[in-house]
mmCIF file of C-alpha atoms in Angstrom:
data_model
loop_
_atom_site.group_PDB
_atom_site.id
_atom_site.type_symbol
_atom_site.label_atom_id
_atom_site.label_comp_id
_atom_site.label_asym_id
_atom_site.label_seq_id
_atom_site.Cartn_x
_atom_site.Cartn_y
_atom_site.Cartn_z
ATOM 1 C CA UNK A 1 96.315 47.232 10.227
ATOM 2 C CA UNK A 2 96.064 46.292 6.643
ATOM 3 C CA UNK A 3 94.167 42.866 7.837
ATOM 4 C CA UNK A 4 91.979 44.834 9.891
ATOM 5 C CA UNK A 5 91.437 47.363 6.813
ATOM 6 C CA UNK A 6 91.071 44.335 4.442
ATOM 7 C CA UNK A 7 88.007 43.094 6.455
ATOM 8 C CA UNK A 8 86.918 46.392 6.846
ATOM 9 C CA UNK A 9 86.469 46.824 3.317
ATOM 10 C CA UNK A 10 84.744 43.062 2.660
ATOM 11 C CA UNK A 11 82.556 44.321 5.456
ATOM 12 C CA UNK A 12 81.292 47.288 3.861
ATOM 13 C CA UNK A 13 80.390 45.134 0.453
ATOM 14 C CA UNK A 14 78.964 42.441 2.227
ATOM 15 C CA UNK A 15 76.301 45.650 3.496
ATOM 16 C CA UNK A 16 76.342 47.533 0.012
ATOM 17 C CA UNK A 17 75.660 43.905 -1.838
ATOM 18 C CA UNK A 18 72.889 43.729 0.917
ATOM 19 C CA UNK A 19 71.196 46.903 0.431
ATOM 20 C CA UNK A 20 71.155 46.942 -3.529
ATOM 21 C CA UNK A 21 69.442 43.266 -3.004
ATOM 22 C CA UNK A 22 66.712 44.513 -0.597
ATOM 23 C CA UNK A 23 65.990 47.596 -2.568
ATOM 24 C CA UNK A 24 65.642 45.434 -5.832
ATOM 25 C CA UNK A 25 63.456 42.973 -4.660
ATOM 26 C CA UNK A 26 61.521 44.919 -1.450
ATOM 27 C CA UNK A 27 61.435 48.479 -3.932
ATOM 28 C CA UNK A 28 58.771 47.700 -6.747
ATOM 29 C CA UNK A 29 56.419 46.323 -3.579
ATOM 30 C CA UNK A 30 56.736 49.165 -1.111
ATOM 31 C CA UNK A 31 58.562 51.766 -3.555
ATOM 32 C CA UNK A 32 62.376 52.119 -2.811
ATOM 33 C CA UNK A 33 61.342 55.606 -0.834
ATOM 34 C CA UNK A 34 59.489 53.573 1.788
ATOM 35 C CA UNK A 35 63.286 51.524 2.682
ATOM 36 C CA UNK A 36 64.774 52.838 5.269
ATOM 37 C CA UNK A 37 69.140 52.001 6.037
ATOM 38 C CA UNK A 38 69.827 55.509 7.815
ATOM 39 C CA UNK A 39 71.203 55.270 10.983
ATOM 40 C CA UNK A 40 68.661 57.350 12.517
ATOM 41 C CA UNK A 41 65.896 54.681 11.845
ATOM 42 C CA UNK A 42 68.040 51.945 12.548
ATOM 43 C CA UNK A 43 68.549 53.199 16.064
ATOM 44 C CA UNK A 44 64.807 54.020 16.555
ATOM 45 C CA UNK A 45 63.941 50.925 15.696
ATOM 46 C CA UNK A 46 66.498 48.848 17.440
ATOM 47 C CA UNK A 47 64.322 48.083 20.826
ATOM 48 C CA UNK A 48 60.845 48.916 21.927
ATOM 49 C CA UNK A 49 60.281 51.014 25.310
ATOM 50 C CA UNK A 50 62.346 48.044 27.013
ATOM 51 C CA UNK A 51 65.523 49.382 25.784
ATOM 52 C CA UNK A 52 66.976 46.454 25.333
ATOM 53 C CA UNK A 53 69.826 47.028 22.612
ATOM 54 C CA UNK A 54 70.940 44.114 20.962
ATOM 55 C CA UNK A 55 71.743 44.318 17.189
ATOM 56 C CA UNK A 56 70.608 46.837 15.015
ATOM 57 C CA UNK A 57 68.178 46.094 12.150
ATOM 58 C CA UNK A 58 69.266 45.283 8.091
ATOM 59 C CA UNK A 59 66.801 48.497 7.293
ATOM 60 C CA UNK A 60 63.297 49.757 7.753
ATOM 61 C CA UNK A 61 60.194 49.119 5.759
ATOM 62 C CA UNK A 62 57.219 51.562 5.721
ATOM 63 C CA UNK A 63 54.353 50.267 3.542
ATOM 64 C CA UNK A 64 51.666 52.547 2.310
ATOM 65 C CA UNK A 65 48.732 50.269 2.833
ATOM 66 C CA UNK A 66 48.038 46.919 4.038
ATOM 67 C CA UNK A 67 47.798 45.158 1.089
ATOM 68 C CA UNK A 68 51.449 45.048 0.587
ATOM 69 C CA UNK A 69 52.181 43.218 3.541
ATOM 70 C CA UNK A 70 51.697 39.868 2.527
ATOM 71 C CA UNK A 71 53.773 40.275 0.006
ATOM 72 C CA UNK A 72 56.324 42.169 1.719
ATOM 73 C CA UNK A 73 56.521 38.974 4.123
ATOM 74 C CA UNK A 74 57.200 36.504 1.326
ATOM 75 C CA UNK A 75 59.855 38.662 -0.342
ATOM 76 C CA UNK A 76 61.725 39.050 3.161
ATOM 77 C CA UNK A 77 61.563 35.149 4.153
ATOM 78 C CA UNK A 78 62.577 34.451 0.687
ATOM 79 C CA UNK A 79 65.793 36.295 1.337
ATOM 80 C CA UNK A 80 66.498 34.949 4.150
ATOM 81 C CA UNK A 81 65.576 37.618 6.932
ATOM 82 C CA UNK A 82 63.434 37.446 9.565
ATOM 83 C CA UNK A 83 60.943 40.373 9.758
ATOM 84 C CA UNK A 84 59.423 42.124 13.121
ATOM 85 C CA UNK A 85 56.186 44.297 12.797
ATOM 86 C CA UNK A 86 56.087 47.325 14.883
ATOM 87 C CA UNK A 87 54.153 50.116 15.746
ATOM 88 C CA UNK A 88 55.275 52.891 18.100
ATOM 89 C CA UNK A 89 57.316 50.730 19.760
ATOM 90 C CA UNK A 90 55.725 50.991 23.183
ATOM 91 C CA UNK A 91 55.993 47.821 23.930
ATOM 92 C CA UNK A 92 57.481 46.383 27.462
ATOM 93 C CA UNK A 93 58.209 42.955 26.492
ATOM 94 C CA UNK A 94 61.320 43.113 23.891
ATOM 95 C CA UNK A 95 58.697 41.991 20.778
ATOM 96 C CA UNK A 96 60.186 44.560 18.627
ATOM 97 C CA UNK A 97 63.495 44.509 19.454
ATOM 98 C CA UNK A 98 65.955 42.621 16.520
ATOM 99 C CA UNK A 99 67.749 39.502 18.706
ATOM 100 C CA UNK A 100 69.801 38.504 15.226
ATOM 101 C CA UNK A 101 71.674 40.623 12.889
ATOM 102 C CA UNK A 102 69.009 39.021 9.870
ATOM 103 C CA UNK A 103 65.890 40.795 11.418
ATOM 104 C CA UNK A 104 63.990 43.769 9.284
ATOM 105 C CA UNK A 105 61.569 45.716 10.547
ATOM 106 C CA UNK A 106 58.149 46.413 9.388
ATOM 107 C CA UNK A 107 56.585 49.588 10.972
ATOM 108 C CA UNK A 108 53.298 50.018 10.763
ATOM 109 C CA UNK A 109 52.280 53.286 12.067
ATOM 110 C CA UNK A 110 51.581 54.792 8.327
ATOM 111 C CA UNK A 111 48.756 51.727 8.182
ATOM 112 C CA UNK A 112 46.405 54.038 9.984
ATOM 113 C CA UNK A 113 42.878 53.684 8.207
ATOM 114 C CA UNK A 114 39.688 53.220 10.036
ATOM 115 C CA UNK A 115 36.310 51.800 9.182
ATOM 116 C CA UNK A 116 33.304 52.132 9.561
ATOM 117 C CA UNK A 117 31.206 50.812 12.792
ATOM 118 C CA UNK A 118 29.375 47.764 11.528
ATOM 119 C CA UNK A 119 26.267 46.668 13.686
ATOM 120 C CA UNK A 120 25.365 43.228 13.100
ATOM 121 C CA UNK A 121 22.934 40.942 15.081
ATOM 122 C CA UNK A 122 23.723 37.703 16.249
ATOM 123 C CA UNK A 123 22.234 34.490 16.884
ATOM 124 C CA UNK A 124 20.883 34.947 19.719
ATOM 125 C CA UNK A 125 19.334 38.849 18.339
ATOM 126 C CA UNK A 126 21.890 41.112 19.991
ATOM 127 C CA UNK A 127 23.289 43.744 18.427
ATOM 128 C CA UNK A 128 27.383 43.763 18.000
ATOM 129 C CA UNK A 129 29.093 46.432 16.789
ATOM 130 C CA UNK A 130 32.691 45.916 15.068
ATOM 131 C CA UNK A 131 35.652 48.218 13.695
ATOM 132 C CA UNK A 132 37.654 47.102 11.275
ATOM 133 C CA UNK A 133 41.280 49.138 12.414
ATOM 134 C CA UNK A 134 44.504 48.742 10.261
ATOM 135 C CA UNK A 135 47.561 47.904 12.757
ATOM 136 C CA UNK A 136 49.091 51.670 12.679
ATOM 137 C CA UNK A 137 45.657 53.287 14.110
ATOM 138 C CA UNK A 138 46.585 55.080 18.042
ATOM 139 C CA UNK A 139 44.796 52.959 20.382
ATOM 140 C CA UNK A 140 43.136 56.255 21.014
ATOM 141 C CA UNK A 141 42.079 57.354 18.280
ATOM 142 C CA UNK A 142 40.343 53.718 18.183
ATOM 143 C CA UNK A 143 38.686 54.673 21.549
ATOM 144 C CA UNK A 144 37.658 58.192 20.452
ATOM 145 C CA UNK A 145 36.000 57.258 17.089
ATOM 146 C CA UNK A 146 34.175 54.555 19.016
ATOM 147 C CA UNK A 147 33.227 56.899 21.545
ATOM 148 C CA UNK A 148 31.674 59.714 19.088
ATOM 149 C CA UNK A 149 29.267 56.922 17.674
ATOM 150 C CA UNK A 150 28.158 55.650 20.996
ATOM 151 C CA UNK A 151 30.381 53.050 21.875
ATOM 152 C CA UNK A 152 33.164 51.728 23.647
ATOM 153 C CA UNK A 153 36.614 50.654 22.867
ATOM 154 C CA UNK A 154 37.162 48.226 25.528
ATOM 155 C CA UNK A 155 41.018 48.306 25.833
ATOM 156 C CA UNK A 156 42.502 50.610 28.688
ATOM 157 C CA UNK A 157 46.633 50.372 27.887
ATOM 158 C CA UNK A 158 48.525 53.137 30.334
ATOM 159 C CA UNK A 159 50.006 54.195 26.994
ATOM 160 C CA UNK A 160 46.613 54.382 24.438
ATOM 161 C CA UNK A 161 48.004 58.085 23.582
ATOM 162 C CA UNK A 162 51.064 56.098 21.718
ATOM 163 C CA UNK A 163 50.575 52.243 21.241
ATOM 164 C CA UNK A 164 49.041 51.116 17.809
ATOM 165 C CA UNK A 165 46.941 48.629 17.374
ATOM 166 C CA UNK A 166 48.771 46.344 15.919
ATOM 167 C CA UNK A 167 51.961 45.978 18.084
#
């Protein structure tokens, strides 16, 4: 028992030494409010709509904006994780789901700004229209703002009232 305990105890270090490391170097990118170790997200964010459970994440990261993310990516390989972007987790083929006990998560769904429609006209003097989406945008909501300028979002996912665009 007092084996078991000892390892027990190493265990929970190993996790504290962990966390204070990801919150000092992850923190003054994202903000330390926008790390997430609760068990709650953990579990939410252990599998996509697969349900395939097979280790929990090290924590949660929530960015504010976009332009963090490239820096959030560096930070995380330099550690030594391996980091996952995910939206709402809709996803049927096990993409966001953590297959090692090194992989962080990087949901997107508060990346939710949308552009403008640009027109532009190409070579050959048709007119393209473009939206510039950030990856936490509801496929939807893509569809919709297309939709009240005249357009189409050409994407038809069975699950547009949930999936983000960017996984």
């Amino acid at each position: 028992c007092r084996s078991r305990l000892d390892d027990l105890k190493q265990q929970i270090s190993r996790f504290n030494s962990r966390k204070r490391q990801i919150r000092q170097v992850l923190g003054p990118i994202i903000g330390r409010d926008n790390i997430y170790f609760d068990p709650f997200n953990l579990n939410a964010h252990a599998t996509d709509a697969t349900d395939w459970r097979l280790f929990l994440p090290v924590c949660v990261l929530r960015p504010d904006d976009e332009s963090q993310v490239p820096q959030l990516v560096t930070a995380v390989q330099s550690m030594g994780y391996n980091l996952i972007p995910r939206g709402a987790g809709t996803g049927l083929t096990g993409g966001a789901a953590p297959l090692t006990d090194t992989c962080i998560m990087l949901n997107t769904e508060k990346l939710n700004t949308v552009s403008d429609i640009e027109v532009t006209t190409g070579d050959d003097g048709r007119e393209y229209a473009s939206i510039n989406l950030d990856a936490g945008v509801i496929t939807n909501d893509a569809m919709e703002y297309a939709r009240s300028a005249g357009y189409v979002f050409a994407t038809d996912p069975t699950s547009a009232w949930a999936c983000t665009i960017g996984g």
